[in-house]
Short mmCIF file of N, CA and C in Angstrom, two decimals:
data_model
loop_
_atom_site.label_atom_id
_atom_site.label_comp_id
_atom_site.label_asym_id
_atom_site.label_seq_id
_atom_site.Cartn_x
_atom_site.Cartn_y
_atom_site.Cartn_z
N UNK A 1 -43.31 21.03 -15.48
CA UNK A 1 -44.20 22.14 -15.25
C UNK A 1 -44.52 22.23 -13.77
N UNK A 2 -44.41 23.75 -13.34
CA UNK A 2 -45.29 23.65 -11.80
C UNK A 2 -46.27 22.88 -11.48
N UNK A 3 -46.12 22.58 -10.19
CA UNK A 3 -47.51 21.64 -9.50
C UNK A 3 -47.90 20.70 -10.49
N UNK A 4 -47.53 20.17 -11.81
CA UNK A 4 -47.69 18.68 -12.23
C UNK A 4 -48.74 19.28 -13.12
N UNK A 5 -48.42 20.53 -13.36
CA UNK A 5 -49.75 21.03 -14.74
C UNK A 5 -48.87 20.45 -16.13
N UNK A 6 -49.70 20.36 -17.03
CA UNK A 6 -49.19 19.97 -18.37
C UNK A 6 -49.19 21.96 -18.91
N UNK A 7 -48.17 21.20 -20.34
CA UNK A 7 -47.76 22.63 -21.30
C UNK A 7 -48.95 23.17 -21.21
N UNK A 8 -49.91 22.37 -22.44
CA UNK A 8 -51.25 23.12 -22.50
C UNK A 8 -51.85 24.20 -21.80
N UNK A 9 -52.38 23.46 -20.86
CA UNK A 9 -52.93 24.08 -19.23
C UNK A 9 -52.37 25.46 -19.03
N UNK A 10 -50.67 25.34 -19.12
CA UNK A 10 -50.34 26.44 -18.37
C UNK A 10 -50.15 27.76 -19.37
N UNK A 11 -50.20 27.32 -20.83
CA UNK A 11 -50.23 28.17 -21.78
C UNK A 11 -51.76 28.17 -21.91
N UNK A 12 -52.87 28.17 -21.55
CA UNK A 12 -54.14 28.81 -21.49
C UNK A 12 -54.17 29.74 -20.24
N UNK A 13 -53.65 29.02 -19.20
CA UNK A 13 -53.99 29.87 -17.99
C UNK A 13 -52.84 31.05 -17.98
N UNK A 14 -51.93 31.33 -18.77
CA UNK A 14 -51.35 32.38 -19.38
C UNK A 14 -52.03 33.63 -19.98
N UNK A 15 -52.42 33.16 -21.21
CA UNK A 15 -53.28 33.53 -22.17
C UNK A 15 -54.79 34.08 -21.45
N UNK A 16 -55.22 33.39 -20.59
CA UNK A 16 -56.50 33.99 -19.74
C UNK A 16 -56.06 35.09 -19.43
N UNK A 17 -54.49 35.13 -18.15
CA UNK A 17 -54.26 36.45 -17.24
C UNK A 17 -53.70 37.56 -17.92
N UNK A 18 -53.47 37.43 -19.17
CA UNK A 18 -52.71 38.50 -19.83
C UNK A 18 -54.42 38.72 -20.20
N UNK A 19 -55.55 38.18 -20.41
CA UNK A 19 -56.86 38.49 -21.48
C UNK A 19 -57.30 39.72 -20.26
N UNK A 20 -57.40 39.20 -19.53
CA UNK A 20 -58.21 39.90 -18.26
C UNK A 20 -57.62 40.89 -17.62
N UNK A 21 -56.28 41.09 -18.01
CA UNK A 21 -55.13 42.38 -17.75
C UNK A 21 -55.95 43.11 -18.34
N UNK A 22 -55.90 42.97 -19.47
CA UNK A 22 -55.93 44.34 -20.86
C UNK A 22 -57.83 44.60 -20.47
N UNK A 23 -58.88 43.76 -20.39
CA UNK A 23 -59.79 43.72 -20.17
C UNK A 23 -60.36 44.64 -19.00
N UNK A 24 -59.34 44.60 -17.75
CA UNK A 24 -59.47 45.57 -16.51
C UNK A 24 -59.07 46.90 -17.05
N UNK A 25 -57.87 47.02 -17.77
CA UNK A 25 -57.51 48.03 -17.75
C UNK A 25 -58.71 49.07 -18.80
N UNK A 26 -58.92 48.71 -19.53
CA UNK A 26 -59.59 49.18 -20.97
C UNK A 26 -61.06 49.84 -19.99
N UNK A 27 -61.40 49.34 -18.55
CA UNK A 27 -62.34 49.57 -18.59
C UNK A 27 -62.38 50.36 -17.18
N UNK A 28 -61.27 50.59 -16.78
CA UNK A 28 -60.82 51.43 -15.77
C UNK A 28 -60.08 52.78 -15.58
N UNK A 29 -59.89 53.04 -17.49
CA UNK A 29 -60.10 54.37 -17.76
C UNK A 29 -58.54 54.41 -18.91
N UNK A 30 -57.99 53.03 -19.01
CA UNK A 30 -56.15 53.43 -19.18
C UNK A 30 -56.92 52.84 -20.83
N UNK A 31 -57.87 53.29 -21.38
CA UNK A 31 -57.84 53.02 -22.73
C UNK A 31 -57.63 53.60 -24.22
N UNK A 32 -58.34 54.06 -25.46
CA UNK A 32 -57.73 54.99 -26.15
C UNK A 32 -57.49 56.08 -26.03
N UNK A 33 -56.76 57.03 -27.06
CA UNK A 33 -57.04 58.58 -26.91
C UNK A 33 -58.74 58.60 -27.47
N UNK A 34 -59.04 58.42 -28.41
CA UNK A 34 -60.31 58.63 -28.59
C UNK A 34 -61.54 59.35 -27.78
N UNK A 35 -61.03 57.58 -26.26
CA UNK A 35 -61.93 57.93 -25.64
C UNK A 35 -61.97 58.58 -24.44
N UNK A 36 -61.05 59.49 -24.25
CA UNK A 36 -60.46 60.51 -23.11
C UNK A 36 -61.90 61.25 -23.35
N UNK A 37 -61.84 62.55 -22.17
CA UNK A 37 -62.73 63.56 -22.53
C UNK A 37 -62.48 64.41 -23.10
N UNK A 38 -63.05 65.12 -23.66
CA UNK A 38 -62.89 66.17 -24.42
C UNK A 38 -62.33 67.57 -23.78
N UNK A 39 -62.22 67.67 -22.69
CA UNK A 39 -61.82 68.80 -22.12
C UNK A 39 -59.83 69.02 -21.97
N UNK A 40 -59.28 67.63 -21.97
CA UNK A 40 -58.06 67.47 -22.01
C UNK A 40 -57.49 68.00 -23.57
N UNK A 41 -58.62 67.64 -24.39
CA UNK A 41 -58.02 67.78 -26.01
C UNK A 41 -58.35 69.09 -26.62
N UNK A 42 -59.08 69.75 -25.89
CA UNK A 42 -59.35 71.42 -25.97
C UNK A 42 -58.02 72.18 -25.72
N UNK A 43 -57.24 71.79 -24.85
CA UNK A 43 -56.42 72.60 -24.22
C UNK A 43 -55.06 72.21 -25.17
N UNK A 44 -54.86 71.12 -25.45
CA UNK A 44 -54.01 70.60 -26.23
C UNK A 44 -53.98 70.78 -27.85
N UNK A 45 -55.31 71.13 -28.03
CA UNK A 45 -55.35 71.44 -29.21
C UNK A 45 -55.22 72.94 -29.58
N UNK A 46 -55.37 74.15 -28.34
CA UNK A 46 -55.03 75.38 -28.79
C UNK A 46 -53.69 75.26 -28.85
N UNK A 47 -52.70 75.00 -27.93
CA UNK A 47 -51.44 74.89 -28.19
C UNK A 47 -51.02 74.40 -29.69
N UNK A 48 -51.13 73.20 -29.91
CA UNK A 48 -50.98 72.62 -31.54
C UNK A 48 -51.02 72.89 -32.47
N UNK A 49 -52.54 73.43 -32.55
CA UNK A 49 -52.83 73.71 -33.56
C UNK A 49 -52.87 75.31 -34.38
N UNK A 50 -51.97 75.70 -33.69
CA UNK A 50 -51.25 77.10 -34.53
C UNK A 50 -50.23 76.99 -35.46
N UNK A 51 -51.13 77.38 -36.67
CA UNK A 51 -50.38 77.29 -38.19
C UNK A 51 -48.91 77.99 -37.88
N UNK A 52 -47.96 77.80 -38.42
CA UNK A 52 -46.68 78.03 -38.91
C UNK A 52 -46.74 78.53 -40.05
N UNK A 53 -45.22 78.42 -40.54
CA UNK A 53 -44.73 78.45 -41.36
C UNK A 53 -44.62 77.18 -42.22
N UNK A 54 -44.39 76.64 -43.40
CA UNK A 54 -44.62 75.47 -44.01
C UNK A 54 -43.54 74.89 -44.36
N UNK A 55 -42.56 73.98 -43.80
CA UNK A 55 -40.83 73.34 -43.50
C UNK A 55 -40.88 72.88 -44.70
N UNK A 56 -39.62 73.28 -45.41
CA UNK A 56 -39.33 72.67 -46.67
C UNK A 56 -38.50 71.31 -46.79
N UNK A 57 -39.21 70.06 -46.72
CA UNK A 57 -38.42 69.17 -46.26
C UNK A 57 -37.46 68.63 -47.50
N UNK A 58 -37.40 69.57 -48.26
CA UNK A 58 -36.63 68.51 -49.80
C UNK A 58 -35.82 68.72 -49.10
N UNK A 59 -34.60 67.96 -49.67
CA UNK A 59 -33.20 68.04 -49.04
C UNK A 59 -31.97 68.87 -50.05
N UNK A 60 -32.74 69.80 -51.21
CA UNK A 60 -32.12 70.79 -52.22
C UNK A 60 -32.54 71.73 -51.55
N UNK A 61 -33.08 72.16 -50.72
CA UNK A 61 -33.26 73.48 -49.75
C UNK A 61 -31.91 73.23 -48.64
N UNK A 62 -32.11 72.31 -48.31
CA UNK A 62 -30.32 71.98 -47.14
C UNK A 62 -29.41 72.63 -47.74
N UNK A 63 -29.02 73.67 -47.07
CA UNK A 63 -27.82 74.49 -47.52
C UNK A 63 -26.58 74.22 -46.65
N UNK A 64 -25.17 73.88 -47.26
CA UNK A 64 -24.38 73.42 -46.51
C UNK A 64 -23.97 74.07 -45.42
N UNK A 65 -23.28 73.34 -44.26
CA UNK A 65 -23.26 74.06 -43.24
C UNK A 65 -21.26 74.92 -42.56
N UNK A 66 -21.33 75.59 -42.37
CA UNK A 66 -19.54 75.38 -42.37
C UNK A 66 -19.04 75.33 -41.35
N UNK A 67 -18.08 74.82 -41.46
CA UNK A 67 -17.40 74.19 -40.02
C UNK A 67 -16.59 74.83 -38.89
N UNK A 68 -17.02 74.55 -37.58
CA UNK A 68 -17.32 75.44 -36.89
C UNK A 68 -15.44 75.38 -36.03
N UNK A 69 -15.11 74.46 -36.67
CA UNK A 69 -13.10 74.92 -36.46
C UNK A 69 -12.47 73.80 -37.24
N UNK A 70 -11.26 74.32 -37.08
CA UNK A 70 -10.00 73.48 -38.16
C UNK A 70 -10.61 71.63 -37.65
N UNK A 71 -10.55 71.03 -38.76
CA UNK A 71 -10.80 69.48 -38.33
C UNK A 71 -9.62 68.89 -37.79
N UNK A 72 -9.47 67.76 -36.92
CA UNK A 72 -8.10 67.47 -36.15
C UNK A 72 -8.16 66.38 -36.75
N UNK A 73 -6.90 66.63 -36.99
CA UNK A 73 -6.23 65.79 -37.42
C UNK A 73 -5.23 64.23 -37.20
N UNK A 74 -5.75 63.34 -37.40
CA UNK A 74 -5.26 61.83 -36.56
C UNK A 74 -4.04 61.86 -36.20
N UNK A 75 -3.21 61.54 -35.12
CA UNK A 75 -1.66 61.41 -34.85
C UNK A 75 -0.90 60.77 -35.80
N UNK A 76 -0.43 61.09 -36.39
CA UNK A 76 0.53 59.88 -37.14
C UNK A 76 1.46 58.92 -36.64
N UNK A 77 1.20 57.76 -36.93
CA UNK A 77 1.42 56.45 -36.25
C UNK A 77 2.81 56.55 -36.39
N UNK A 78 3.68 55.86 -35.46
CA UNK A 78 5.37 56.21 -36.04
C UNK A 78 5.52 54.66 -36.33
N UNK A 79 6.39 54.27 -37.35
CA UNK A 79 6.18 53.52 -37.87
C UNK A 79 7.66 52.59 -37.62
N UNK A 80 7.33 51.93 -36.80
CA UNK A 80 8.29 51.01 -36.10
C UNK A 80 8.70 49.91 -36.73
N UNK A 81 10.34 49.77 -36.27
CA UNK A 81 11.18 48.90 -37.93
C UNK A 81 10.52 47.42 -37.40
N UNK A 82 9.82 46.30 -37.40
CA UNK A 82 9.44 44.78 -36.93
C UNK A 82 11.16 44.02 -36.54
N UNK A 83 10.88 43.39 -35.33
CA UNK A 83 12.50 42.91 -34.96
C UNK A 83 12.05 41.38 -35.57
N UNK A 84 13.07 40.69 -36.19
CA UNK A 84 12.80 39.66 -37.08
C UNK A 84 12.53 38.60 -36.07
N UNK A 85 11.83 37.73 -36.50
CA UNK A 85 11.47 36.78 -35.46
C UNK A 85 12.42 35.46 -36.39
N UNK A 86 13.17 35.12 -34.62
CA UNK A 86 13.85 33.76 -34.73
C UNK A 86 13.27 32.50 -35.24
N UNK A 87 14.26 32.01 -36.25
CA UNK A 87 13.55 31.01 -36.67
C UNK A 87 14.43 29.77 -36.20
N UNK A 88 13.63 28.85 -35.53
CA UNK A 88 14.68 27.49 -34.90
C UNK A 88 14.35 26.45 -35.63
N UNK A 89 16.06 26.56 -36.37
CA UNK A 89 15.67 25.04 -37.17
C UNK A 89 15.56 24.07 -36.41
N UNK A 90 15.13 23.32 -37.06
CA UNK A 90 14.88 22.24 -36.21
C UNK A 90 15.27 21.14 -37.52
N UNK A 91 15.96 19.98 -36.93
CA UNK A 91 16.19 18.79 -37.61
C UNK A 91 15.41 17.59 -37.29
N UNK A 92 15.02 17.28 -38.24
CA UNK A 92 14.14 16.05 -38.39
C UNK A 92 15.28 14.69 -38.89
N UNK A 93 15.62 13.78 -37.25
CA UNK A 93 16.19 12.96 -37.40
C UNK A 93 15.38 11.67 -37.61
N UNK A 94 15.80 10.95 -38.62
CA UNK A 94 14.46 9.65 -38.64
C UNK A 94 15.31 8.46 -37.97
N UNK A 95 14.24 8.13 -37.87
CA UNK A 95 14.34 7.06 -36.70
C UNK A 95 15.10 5.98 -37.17
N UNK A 96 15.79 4.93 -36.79
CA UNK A 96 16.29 3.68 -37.19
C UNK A 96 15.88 2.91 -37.32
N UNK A 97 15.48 1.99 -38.47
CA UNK A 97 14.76 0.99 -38.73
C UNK A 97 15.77 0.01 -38.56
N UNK A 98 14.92 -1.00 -37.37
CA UNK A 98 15.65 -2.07 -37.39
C UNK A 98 15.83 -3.22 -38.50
N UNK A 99 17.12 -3.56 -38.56
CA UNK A 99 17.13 -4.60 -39.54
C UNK A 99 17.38 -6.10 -38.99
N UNK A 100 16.31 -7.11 -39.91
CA UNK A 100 16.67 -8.24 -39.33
C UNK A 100 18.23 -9.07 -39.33
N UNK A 101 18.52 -10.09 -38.30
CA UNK A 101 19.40 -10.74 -38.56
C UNK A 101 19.39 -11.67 -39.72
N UNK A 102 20.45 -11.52 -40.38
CA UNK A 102 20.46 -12.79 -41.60
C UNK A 102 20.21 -14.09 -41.28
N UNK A 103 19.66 -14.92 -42.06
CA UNK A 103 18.99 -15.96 -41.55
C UNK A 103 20.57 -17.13 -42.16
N UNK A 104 20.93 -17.52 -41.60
CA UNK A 104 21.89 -18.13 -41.80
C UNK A 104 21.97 -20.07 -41.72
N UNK A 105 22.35 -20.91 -42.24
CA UNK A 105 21.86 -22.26 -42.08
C UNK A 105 22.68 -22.57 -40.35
N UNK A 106 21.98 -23.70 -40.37
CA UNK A 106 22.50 -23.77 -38.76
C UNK A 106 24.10 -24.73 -39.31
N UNK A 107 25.41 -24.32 -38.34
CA UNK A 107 26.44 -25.24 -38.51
C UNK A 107 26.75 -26.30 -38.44
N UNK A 108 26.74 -27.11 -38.84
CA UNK A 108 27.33 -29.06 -38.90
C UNK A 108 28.48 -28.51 -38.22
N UNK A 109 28.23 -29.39 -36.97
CA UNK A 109 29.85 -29.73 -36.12
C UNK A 109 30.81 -31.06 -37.38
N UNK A 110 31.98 -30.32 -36.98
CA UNK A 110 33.27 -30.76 -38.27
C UNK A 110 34.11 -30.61 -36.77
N UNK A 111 35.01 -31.69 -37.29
CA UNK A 111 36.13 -31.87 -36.12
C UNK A 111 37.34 -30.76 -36.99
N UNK A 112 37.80 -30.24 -36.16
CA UNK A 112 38.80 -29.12 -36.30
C UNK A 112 40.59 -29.55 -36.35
N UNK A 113 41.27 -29.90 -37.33
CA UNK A 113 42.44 -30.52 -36.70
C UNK A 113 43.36 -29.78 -35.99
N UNK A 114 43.78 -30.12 -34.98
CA UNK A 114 44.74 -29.41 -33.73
C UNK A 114 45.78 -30.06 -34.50
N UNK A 115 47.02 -29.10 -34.55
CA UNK A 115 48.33 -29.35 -34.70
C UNK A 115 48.82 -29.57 -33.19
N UNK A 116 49.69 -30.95 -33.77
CA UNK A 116 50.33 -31.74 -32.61
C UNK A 116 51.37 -30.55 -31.86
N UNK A 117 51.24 -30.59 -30.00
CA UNK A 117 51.98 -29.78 -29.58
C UNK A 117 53.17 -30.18 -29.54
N UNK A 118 54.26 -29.78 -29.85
CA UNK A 118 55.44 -29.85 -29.72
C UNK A 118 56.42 -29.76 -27.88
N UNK A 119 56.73 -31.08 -27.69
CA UNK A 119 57.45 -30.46 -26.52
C UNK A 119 58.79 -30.17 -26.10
N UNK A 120 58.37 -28.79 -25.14
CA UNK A 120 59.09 -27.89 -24.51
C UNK A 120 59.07 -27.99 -23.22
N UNK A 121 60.71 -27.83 -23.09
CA UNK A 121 61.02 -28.41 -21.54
C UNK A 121 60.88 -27.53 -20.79
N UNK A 122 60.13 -27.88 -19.24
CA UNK A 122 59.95 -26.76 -18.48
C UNK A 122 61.24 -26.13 -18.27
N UNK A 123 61.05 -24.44 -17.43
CA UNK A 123 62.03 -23.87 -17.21
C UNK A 123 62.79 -24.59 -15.84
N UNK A 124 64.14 -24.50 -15.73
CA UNK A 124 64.42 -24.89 -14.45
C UNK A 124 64.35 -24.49 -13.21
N UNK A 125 64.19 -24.85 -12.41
CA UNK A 125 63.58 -24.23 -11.05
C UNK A 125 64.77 -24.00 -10.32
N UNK A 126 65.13 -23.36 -9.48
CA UNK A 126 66.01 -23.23 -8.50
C UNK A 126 65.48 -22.52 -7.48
N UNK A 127 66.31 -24.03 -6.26
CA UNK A 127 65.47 -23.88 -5.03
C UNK A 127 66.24 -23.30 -4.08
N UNK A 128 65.65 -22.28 -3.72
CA UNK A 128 66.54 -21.77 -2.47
C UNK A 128 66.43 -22.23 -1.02
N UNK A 129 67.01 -22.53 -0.48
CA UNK A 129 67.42 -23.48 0.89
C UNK A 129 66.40 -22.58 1.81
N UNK A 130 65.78 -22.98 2.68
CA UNK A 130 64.74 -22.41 3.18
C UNK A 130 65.26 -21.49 4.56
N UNK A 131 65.34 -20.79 5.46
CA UNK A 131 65.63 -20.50 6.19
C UNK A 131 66.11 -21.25 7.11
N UNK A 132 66.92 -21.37 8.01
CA UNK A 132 66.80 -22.07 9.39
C UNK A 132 67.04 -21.28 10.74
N UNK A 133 65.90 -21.72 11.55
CA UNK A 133 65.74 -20.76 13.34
C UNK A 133 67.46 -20.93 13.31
N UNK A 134 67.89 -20.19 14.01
CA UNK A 134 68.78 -19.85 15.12
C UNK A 134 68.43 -20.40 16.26
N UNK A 135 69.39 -21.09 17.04
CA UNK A 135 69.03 -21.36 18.10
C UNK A 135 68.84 -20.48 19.08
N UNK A 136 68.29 -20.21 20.15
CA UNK A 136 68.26 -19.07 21.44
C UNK A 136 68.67 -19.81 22.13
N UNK A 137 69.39 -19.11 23.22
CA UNK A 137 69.93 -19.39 24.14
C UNK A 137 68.72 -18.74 25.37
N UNK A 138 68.03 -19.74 26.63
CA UNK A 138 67.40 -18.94 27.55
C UNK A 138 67.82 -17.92 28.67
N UNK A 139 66.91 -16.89 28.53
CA UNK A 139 67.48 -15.63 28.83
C UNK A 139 68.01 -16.27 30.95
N UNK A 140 68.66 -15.58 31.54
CA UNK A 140 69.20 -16.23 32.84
C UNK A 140 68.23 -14.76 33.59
N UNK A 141 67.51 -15.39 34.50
CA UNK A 141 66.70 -14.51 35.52
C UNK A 141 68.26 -13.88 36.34
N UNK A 142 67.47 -13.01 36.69
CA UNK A 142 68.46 -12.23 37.73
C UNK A 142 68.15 -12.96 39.16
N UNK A 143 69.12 -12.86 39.61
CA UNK A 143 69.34 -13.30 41.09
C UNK A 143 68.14 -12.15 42.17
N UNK A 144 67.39 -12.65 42.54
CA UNK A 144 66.70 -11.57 43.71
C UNK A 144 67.66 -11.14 44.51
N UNK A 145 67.28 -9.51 44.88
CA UNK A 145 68.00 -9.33 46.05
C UNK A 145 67.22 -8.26 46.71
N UNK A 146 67.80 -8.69 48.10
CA UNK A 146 67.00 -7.98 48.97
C UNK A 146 67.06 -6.20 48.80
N UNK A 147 65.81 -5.80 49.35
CA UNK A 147 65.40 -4.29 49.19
C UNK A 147 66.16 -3.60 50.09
N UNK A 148 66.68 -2.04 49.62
CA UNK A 148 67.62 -1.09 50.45
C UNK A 148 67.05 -1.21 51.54
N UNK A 149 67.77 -1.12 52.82
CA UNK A 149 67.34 -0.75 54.25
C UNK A 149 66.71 0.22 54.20
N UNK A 150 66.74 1.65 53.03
CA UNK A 150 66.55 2.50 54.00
C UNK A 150 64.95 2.65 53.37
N UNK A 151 64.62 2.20 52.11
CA UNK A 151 63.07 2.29 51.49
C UNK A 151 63.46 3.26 50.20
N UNK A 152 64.93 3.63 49.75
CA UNK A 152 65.20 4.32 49.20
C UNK A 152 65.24 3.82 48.05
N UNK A 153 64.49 4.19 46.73
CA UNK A 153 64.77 3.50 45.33
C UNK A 153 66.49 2.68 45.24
N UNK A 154 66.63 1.64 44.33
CA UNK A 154 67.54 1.06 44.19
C UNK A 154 68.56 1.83 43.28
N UNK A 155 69.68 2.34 42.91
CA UNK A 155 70.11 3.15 42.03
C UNK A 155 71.25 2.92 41.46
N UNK A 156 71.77 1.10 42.09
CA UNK A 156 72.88 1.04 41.77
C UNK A 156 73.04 0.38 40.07
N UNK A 157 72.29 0.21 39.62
CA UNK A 157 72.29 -0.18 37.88
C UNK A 157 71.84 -1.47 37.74
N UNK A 158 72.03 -2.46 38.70
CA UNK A 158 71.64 -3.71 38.72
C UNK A 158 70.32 -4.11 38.19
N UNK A 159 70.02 -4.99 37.69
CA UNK A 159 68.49 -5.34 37.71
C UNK A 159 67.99 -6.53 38.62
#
């Protein structure tokens, strides 16, 4: 609640300002017709209060009324063929249930008899004589010889 008022409190001090509203007003002129003056209800009452005619309110005096043009008429809906809706099969694959391994006794080692190998003579080999170097003979340097007099390349074939 505001400012730390309790419910109570603030639902009286409610209840006061609405009391003292109606209390001002009632006495500041905004109160019944009753107590208006009489000079307002003079004037209002010649207007009013001139007799008529006497309204027949049964509703067997209501005489029907006729209609004042052709009634329109709703569009007619066109009536559209529905396009079939796809249906996706769908397969329901089930799952694989695992199965256990068979429980099997454990094996007793048993000696296995090997049949005796029979022997077979290797194939024969034949050896081929391995290469042998060639001898070389060392190559013979050429003899130096002196350069042309004239500075002219050498051209005679020699090396």
């Amino acid at each position: 609640m505001p400012d730390g008022l309790s419910l109570r409190t603030t639902v009286v001090m409610v209840a006061v300002a609405f009391g003292l509203t109606f209390a001002v007003q009632a006495l500041l002129g905004g109160g019944s017709p009753a107590a208006r003056p009489a000079a307002k209800q003079s004037v209002a009452r010649l207007v009013a209060d001139t007799p008529g005619a006497a309204p027949d309110l049964r509703l067997v005096a209501a005489a029907t009324v006729p209609a004042l043009r052709e009634p329109k008429q709703p569009p007619k809906r066109k009536v559209r063929a529905r396009k079939p809706k796809r249906s996706v099969r769908r397969f329901v694959k089930v799952a694989p249930r695992p199965t256990p391994a068979p429980i099997m006794p454990a094996a007793t080692v048993e000696p296995t008899p090997t049949p005796t190998p029979r022997y077979v003579p290797p194939a024969p080999r034949y050896i081929t004589p391995a290469p042998r170097p060639q001898p070389t003979l060392p190559k013979s340097t050429p003899v130096p010889t002196s350069a042309p007099p004239s500075g002219a390349f050498d051209t005679s074939g020699d090396p």
